[in-house]
Coordinates of C-alpha atoms in Angstrom, one line a residue:
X32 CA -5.0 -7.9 51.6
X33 CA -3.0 -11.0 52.0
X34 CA -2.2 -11.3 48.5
X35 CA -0.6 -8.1 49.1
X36 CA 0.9 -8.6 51.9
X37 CA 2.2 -11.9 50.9
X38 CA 4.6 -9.8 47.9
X39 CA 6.5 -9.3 50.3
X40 CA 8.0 -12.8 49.8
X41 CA 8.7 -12.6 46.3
X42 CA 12.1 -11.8 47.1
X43 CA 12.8 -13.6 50.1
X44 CA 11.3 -16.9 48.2
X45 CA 14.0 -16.2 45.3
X46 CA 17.1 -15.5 47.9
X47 CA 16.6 -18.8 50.1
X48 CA 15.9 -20.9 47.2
X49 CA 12.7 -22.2 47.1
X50 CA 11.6 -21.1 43.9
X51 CA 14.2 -22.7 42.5
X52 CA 14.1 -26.0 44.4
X53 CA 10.2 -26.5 43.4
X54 CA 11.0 -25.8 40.0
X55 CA 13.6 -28.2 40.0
X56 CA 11.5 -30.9 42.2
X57 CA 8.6 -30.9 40.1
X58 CA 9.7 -29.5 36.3
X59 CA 12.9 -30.5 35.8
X60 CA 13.6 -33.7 37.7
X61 CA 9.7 -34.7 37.9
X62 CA 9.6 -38.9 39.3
X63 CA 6.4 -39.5 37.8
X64 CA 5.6 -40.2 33.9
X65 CA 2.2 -40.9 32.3
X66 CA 1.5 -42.9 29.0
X67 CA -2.0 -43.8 27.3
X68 CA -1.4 -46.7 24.7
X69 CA -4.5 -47.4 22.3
X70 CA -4.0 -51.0 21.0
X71 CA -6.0 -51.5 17.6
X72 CA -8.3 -54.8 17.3
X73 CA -8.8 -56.8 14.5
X74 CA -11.8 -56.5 13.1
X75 CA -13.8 -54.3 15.9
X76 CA -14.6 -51.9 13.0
X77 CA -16.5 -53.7 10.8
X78 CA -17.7 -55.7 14.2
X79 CA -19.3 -51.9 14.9
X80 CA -20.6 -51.1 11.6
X81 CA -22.4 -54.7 11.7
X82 CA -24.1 -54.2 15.2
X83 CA -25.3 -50.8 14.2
X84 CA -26.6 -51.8 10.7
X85 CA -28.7 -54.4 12.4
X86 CA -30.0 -52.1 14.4
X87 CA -31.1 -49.5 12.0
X88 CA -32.5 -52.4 9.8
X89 CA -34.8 -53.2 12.8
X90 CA -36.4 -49.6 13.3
X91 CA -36.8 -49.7 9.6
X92 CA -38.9 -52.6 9.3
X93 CA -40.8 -51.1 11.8
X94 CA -41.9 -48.1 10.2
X95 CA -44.1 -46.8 7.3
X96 CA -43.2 -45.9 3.7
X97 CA -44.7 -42.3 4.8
X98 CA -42.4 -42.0 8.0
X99 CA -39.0 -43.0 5.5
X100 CA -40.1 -40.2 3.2
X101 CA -40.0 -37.8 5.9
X102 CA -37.4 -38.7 7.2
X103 CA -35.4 -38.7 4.2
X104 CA -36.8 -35.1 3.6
X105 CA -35.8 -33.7 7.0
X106 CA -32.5 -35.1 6.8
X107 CA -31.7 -33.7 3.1
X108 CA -32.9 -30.5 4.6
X109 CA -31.1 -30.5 7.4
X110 CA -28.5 -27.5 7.6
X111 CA -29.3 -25.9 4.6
X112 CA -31.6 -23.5 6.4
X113 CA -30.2 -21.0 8.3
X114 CA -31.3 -20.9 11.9
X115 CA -32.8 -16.8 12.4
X116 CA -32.6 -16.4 16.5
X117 CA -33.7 -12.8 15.2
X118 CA -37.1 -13.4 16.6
X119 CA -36.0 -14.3 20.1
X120 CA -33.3 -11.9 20.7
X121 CA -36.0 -9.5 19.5
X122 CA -38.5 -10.7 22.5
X123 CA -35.2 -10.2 24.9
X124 CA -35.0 -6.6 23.7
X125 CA -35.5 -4.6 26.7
X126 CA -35.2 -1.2 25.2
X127 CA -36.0 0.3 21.7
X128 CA -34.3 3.0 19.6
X129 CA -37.2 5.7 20.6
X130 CA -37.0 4.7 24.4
X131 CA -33.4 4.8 25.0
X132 CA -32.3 6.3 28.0
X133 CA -29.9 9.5 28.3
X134 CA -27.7 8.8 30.9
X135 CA -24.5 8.7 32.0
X136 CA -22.4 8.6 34.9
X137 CA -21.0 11.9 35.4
X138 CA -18.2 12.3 38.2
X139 CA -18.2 15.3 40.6
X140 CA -14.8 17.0 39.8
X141 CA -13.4 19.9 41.6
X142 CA -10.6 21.9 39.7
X143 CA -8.6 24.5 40.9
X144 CA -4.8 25.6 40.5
X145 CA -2.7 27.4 43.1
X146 CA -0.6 29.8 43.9
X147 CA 2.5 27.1 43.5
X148 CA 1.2 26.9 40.1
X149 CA -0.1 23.2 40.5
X150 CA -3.6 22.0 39.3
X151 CA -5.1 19.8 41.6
X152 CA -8.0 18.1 40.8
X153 CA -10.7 15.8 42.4
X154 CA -12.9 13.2 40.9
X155 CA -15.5 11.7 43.5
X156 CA -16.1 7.4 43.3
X157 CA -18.3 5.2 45.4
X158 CA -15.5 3.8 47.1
X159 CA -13.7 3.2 50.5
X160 CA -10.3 3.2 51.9
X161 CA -8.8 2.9 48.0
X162 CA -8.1 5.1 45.5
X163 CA -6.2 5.9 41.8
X164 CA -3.7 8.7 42.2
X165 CA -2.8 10.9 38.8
X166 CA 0.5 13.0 38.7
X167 CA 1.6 14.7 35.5
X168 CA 4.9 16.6 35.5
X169 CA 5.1 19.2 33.0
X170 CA 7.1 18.4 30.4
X171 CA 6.7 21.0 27.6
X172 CA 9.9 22.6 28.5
X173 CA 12.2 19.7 27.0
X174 CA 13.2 21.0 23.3
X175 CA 12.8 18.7 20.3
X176 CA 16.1 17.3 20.3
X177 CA 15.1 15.8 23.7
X178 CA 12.4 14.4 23.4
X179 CA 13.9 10.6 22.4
X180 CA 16.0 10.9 26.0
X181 CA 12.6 11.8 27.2
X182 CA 11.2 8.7 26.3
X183 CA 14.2 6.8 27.4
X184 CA 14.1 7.9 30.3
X185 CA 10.2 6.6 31.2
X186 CA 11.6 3.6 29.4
X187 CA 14.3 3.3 32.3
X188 CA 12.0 4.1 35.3
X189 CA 11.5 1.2 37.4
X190 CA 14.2 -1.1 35.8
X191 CA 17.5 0.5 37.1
X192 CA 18.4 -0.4 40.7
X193 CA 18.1 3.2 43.2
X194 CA 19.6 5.3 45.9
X195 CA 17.9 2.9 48.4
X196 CA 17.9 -0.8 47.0
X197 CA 18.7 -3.2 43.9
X198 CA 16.3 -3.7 41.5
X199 CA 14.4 -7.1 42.6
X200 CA 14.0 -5.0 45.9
X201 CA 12.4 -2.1 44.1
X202 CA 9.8 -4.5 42.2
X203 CA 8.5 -6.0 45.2
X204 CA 8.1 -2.7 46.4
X205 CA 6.3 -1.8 43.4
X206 CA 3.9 -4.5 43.3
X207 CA 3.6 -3.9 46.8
X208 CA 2.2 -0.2 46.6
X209 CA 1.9 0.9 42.9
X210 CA -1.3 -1.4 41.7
X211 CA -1.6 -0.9 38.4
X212 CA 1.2 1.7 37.9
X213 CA 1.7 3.9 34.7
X214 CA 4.9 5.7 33.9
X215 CA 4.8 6.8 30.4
X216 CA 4.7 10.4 28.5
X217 CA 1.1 11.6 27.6
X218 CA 0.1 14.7 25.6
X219 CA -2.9 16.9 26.0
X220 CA -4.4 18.8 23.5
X221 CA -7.1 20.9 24.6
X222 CA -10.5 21.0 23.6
X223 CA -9.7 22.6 20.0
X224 CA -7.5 19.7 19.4
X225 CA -4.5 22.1 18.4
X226 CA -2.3 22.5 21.3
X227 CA 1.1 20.2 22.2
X228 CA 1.3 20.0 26.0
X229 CA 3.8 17.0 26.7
X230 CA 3.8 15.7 30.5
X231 CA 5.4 12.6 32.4
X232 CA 2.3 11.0 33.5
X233 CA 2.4 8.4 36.7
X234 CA -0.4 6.8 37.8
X235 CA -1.6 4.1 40.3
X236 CA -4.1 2.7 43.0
X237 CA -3.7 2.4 46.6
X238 CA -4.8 1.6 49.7
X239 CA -5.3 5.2 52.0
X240 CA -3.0 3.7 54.7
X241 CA -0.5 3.1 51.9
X242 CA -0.8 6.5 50.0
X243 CA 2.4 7.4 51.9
X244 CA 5.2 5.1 51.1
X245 CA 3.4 5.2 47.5
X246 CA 4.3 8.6 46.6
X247 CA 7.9 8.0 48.9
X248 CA 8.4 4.9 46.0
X249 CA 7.5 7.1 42.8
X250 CA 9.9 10.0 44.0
X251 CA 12.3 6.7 44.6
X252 CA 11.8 5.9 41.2
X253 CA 11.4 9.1 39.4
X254 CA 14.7 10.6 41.0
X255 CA 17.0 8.3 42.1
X256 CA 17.2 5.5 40.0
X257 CA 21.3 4.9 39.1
X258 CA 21.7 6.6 36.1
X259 CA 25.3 5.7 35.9
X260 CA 26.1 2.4 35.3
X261 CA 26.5 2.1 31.5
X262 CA 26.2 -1.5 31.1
X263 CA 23.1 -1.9 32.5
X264 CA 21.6 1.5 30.7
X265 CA 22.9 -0.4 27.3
X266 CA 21.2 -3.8 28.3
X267 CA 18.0 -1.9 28.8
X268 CA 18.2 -0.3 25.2
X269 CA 18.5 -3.5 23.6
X270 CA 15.8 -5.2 25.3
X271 CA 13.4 -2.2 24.0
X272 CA 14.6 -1.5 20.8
X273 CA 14.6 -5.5 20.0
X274 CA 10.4 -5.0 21.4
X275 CA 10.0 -2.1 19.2
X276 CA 11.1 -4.1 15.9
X277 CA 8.6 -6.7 17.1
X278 CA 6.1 -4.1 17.6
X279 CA 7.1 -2.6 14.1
X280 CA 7.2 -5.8 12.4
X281 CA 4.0 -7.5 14.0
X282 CA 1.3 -4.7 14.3
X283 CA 2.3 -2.0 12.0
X284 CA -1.3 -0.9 11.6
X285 CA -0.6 0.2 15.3
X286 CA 2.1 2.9 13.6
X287 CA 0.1 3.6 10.3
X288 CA -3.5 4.4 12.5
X289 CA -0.4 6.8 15.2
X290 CA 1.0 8.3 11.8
X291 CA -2.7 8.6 10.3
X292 CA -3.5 10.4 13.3
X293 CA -0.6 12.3 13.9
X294 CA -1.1 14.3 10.5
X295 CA -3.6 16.5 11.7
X296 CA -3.2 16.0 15.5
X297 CA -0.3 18.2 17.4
X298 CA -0.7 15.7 20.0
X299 CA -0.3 12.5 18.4
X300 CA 2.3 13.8 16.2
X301 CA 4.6 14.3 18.9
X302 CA 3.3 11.3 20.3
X303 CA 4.5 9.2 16.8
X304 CA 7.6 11.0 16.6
X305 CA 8.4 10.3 20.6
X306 CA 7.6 6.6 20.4
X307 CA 7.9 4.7 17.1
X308 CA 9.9 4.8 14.1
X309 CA 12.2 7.9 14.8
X310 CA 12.7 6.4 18.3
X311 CA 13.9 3.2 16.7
X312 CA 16.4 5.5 14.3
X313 CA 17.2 6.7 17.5
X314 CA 18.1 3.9 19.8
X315 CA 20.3 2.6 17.1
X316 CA 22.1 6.2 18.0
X317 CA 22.3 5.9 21.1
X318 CA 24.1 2.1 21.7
X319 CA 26.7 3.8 19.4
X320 CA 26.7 7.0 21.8
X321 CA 27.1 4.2 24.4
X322 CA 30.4 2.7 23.9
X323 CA 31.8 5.7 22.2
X324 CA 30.9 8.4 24.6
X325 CA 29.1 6.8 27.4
X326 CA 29.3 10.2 29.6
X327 CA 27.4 12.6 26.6
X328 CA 25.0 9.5 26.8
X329 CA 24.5 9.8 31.1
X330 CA 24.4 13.2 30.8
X331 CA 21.5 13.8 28.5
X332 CA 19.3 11.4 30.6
X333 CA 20.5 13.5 33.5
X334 CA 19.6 16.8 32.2
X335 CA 15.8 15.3 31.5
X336 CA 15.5 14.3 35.3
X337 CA 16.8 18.3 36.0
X338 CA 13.9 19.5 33.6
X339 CA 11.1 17.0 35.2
X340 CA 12.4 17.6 38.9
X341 CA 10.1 20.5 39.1
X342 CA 6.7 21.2 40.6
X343 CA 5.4 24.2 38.2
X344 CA 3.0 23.2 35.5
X345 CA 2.3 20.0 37.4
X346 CA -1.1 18.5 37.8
X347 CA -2.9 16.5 40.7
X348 CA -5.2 14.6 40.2
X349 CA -7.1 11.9 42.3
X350 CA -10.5 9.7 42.6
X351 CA -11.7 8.2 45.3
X352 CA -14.2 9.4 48.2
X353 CA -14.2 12.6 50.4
X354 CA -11.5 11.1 52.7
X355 CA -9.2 9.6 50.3
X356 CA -9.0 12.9 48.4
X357 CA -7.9 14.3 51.9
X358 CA -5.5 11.5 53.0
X359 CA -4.0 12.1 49.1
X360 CA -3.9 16.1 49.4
X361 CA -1.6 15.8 52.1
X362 CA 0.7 12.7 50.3
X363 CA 0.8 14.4 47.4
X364 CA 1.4 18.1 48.6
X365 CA 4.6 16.1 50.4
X366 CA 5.6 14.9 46.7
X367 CA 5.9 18.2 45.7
X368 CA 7.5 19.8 48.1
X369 CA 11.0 18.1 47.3
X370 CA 10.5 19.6 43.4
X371 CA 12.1 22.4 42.2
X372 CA 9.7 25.5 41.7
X373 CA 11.2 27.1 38.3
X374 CA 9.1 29.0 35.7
X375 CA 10.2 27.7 31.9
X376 CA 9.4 28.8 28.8
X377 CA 7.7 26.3 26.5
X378 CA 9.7 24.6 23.7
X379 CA 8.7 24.8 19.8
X380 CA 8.1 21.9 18.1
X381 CA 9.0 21.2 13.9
X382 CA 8.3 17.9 14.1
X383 CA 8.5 15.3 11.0
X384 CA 5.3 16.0 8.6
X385 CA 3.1 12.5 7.8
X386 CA 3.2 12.2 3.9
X387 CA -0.1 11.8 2.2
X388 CA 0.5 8.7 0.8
X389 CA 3.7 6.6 2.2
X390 CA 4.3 2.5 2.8
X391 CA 5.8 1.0 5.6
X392 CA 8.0 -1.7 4.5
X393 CA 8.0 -4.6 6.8
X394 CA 9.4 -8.8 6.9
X395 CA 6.1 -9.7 6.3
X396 CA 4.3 -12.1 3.7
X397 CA 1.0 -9.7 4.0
X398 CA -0.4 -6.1 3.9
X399 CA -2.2 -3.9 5.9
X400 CA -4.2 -1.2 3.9
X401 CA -5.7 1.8 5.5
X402 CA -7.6 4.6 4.4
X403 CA -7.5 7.9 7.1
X404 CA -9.6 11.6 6.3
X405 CA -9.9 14.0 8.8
X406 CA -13.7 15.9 9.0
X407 CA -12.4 19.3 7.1
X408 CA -11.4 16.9 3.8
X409 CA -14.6 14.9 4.3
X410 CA -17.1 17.7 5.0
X411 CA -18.2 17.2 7.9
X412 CA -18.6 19.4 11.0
X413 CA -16.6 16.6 13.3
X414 CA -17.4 13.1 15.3
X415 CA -20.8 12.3 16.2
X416 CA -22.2 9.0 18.1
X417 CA -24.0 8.3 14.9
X418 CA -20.5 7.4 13.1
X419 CA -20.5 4.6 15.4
X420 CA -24.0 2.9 13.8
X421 CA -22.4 4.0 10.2
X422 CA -19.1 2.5 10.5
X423 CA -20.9 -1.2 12.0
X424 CA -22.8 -1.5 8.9
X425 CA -20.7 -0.6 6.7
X426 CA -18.4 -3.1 8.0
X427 CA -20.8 -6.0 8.1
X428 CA -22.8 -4.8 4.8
X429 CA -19.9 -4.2 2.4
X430 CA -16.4 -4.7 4.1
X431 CA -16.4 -8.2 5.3
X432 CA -18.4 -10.0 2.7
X433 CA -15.7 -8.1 0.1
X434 CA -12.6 -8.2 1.6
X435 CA -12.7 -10.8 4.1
X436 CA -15.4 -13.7 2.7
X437 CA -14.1 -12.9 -1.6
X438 CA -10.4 -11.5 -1.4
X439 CA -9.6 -13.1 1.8
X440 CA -8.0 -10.5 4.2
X441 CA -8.0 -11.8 7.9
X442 CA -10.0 -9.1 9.4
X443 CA -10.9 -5.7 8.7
X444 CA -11.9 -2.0 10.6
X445 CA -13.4 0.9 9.8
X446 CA -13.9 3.4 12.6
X447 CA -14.8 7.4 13.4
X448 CA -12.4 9.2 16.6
X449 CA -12.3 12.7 17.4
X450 CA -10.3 13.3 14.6
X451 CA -11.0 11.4 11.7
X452 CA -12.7 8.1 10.2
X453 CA -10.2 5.5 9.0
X454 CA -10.5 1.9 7.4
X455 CA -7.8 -0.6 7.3
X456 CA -7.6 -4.4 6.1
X457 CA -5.4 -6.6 8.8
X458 CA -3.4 -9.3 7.2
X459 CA -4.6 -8.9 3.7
X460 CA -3.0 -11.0 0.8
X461 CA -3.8 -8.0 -1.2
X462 CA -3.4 -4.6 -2.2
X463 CA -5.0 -3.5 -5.3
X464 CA -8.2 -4.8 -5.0
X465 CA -8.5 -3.8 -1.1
X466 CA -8.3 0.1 -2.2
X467 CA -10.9 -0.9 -5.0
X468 CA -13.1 -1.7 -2.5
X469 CA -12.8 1.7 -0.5
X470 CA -13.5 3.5 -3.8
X471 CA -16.4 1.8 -4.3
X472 CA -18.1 2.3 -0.8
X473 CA -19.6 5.8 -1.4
X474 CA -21.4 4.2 -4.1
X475 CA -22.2 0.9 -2.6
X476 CA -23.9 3.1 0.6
X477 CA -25.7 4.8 -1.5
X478 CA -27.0 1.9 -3.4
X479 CA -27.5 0.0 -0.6
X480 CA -31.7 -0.5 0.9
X481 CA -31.4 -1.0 4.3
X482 CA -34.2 -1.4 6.4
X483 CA -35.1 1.4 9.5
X484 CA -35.6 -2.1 11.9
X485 CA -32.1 -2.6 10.7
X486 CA -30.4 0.2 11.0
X487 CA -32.2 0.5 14.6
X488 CA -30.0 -2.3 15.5
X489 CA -27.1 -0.8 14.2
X490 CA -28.5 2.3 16.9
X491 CA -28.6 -0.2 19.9
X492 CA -25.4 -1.2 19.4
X493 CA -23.4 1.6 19.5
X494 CA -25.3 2.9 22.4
X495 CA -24.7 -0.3 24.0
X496 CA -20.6 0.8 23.7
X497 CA -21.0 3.8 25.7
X498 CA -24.1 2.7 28.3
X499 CA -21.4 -0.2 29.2
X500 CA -19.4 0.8 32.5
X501 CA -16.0 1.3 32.6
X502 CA -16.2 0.5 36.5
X503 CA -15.7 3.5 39.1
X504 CA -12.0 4.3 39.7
X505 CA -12.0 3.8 35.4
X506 CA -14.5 6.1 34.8
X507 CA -13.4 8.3 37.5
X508 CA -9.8 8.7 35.9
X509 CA -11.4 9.0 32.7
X510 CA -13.5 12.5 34.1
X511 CA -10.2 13.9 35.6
X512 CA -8.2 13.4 32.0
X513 CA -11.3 14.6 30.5
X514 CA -11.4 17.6 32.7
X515 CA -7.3 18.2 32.8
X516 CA -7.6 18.4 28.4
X517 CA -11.0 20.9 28.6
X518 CA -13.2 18.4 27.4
X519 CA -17.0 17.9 29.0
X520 CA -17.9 14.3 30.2
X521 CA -21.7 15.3 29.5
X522 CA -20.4 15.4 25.2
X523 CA -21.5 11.7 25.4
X524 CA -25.3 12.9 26.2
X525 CA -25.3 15.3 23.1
X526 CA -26.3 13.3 20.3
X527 CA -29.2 11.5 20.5
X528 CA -30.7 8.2 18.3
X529 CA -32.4 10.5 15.9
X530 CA -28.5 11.9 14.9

């Protein structure tokens, strides 16, 4: 509590000067310097060497030929055997494969949607006097052409000064009563995986006493940031399209696993399109829209505001106990109130199609090689937990000792989702003989003789991945975005070890 209360100086610290006076005092114009000078004697080396060879010549003399010959033997063999802990991790084992527990924490979650045509939803936690808020605007009626001044726009939110104060004003107030904020797009896809339904998600904790001015401080920011001063709009492109080429240029296997995804996934294809490489294209547009026609700029980001100032289609969702969810109901039904209530139609989407085979050419001295294939192309029904063990030991069987140990690429992952298994190479000096290896893995699986103890391991560990807590608001969130996109939370006690 008093760390937050004490925000509240952040401001006041940076108006009267003291931040800048104790940066100045103690970094800049510092009084005190320290120095460590090592001054080299003649002749204390060899002075060393001689005490210590006297030394050993004594416990020499003193023992037997037989205690030298063992000793000499030790020593040669010393770290040429490799030390197997197998044997005690194996008496720490608390659990085997046959006497894994099925279990999982499943959240209460209540779900119904109104007459206003808003979801609301509930996801019950063991906690008190705090919870997370969810609020997803509907954005599925902003058309194609759109949807980069969509994601400007989130990209704006909470940088722009507002109706009510400046800008360092307005991140106090932030930090003050949206903990752990989110204001980004997200896409649902439904349980079949094959619907596009685009929202403006916000999300944060709070404090019940503070639910209030929370959801006053997202309308703040949602609605009535200045949208009009050009200079400021154009500073705040720069700054993310210069992050985006860093992004680009850095972690491209970020855009190649979005892209992998994204050509069999209506959801992450608009999800690619909205935030990567055609946003980039993009941005370069629009700081030439900027200074030639600031006012077609303003207005577009105007006309997005219009579409998400509007209550249908919305969703509410919270976690927290019995008397948070009421203290929220009544918060967020205020939030609403101040939308517009206007039935749209849905917009139709022809977005870019993901090649089969493309490169992304970036200023960098080394690859990253991936591999995607959804279930349909692989035969298989779809994603099961045992993927998980599969995907480990292939990894440490075949993929690290070749491409990692032999041809020297930094690091490598192969992994199963809901929609697809995919391998990539991260920093790898090479291309040809890095899709070599992929060819080879069908063959080097079946080949391989690994051992049921082994494999068992293999088991453990995955299970390990999902038994692991998330912690209670997490895992609370995680059941309402589960619920909000149809799926079940109790999917994760479907397969079991002997999958």
């Amino acid at each position: 509590q008093q760390y937050v209360d004490n925000t509240a100086n952040y401001v006041k610290f940076a108006e009267n000067g003291a931040y800048q006076e104790l940066i100045e005092r103690f970094l800049m114009n510092a009084q005190r310097t320290a120095m460590s000078i090592t001054v080299p004697a003649p002749g204390l080396k060899e002075q060393q060497d001689n005490v210590l060879a006297e030394s050993l010549a004594v416990k020499k003399a003193q023992m037997t030929p037989e205690e030298i010959a063992e000793l000499v033997k030790t020593t040669a063999a010393f770290g040429k055997e490799q030390d197997d802990s197998s044997q005690y991790v194996k008496q720490l084992q608390a659990v085997t494969v046959e006497s894994l527990p099925v279990e999982a924490r499943i959240f209460d979650v209540s779900d119904e949607t109104g007459e206003d045509k808003i979801r609301r939803l509930n996801a019950t936690a063991e906690v008190n006097g705090v919870g997370q808020a969810l609020l997803l605007l509907d954005a599925g009626a902003i058309p194609q052409e759109d949807i980069h001044w969509f994601k400007l726009y989130t990209d704006l939110l909470g940088t722009m000064d507002t109706q009510k104060r400046d800008n360092a004003s307005l991140s106090s107030s932030m930090t003050r009563y949206l903990y752990d904020r989110q204001m980004r797009i997200s896409i649902f896809t439904g349980p079949t995986h094959e619907e596009c339904l685009p929202f403006l998600r916000v999300s944060f904790k709070a404090l019940d006493e503070d639910l209030a001015p929370a959801y006053d401080l997202v309308y703040e920011v949602l609605f009535e940031s200045k949208l009009d001063d050009v200079q400021k709009i154009a500073d705040r492109v720069e700054k993310v399209k210069t992050s985006l080429k860093q992004t680009i240029t850095n972690q491209p296997f970020n855009i190649q696993i979005y892209r992998a995804f994204a050509s069999v996934n209506p959801g992450f294809a608009y999800y690619n399109y909205a935030n990567f490489l055609d946003y980039y294209a993009f941005l370069e547009q629009v700081q030439n829209l900027l200074a030639d026609n600031p006012d077609e700029a303003l207005a577009k980001l105007d006309n997005v505001r219009k579409m998400l100032h509007n209550s249908v289609g919305a969703v509410s969702g919270f976690a927290g106990n019995a008397d948070s969810q009421n203290a929220n109901r009544e918060t967020a039904d205020a939030f609403f109130a101040k939308l517009d209530k206007e039935e749209r139609a849905r917009a139709e989407y022809d977005l870019p199609k993901i090649a089969q085979s493309e490169a992304l050419i970036v200023d960098s001295a080394v690859q990253y090689n991936m591999m995607f294939a959804p279930y349909d192309q692989l035969g298989v029904d779809g994603y099961s937990g045992a993927m998980d063990a599969l995907t480990s030991f292939m990894s440490d069987a075949f993929l690290y000792p070749q491409l990692r140990d032999q041809y020297g690429a930094y690091g490598v992952q192969h992994a199963a989702t809901e929609d697809g298994v995919f391998l990539f190479s991260f920093r790898d000096p090479n291309v040809t003989q890095t899709f070599d290896v992929y060819g080879e893995l069908s063959k080097m699986l079946t080949d391989s003789q690994i051992e049921q103890e082994a494999l068992e391991g293999y088991i453990l560990s995955a299970y390990s991945g999902y038994a692991t807590s998330s912690g209670e608001l997490a895992g609370a969130l995680s059941a309402l975005v589960d619920t909000i996109d149809g799926r079940k939370q109790e999917r994760f006690l479907t397969p079991t070890w002997r999958n």
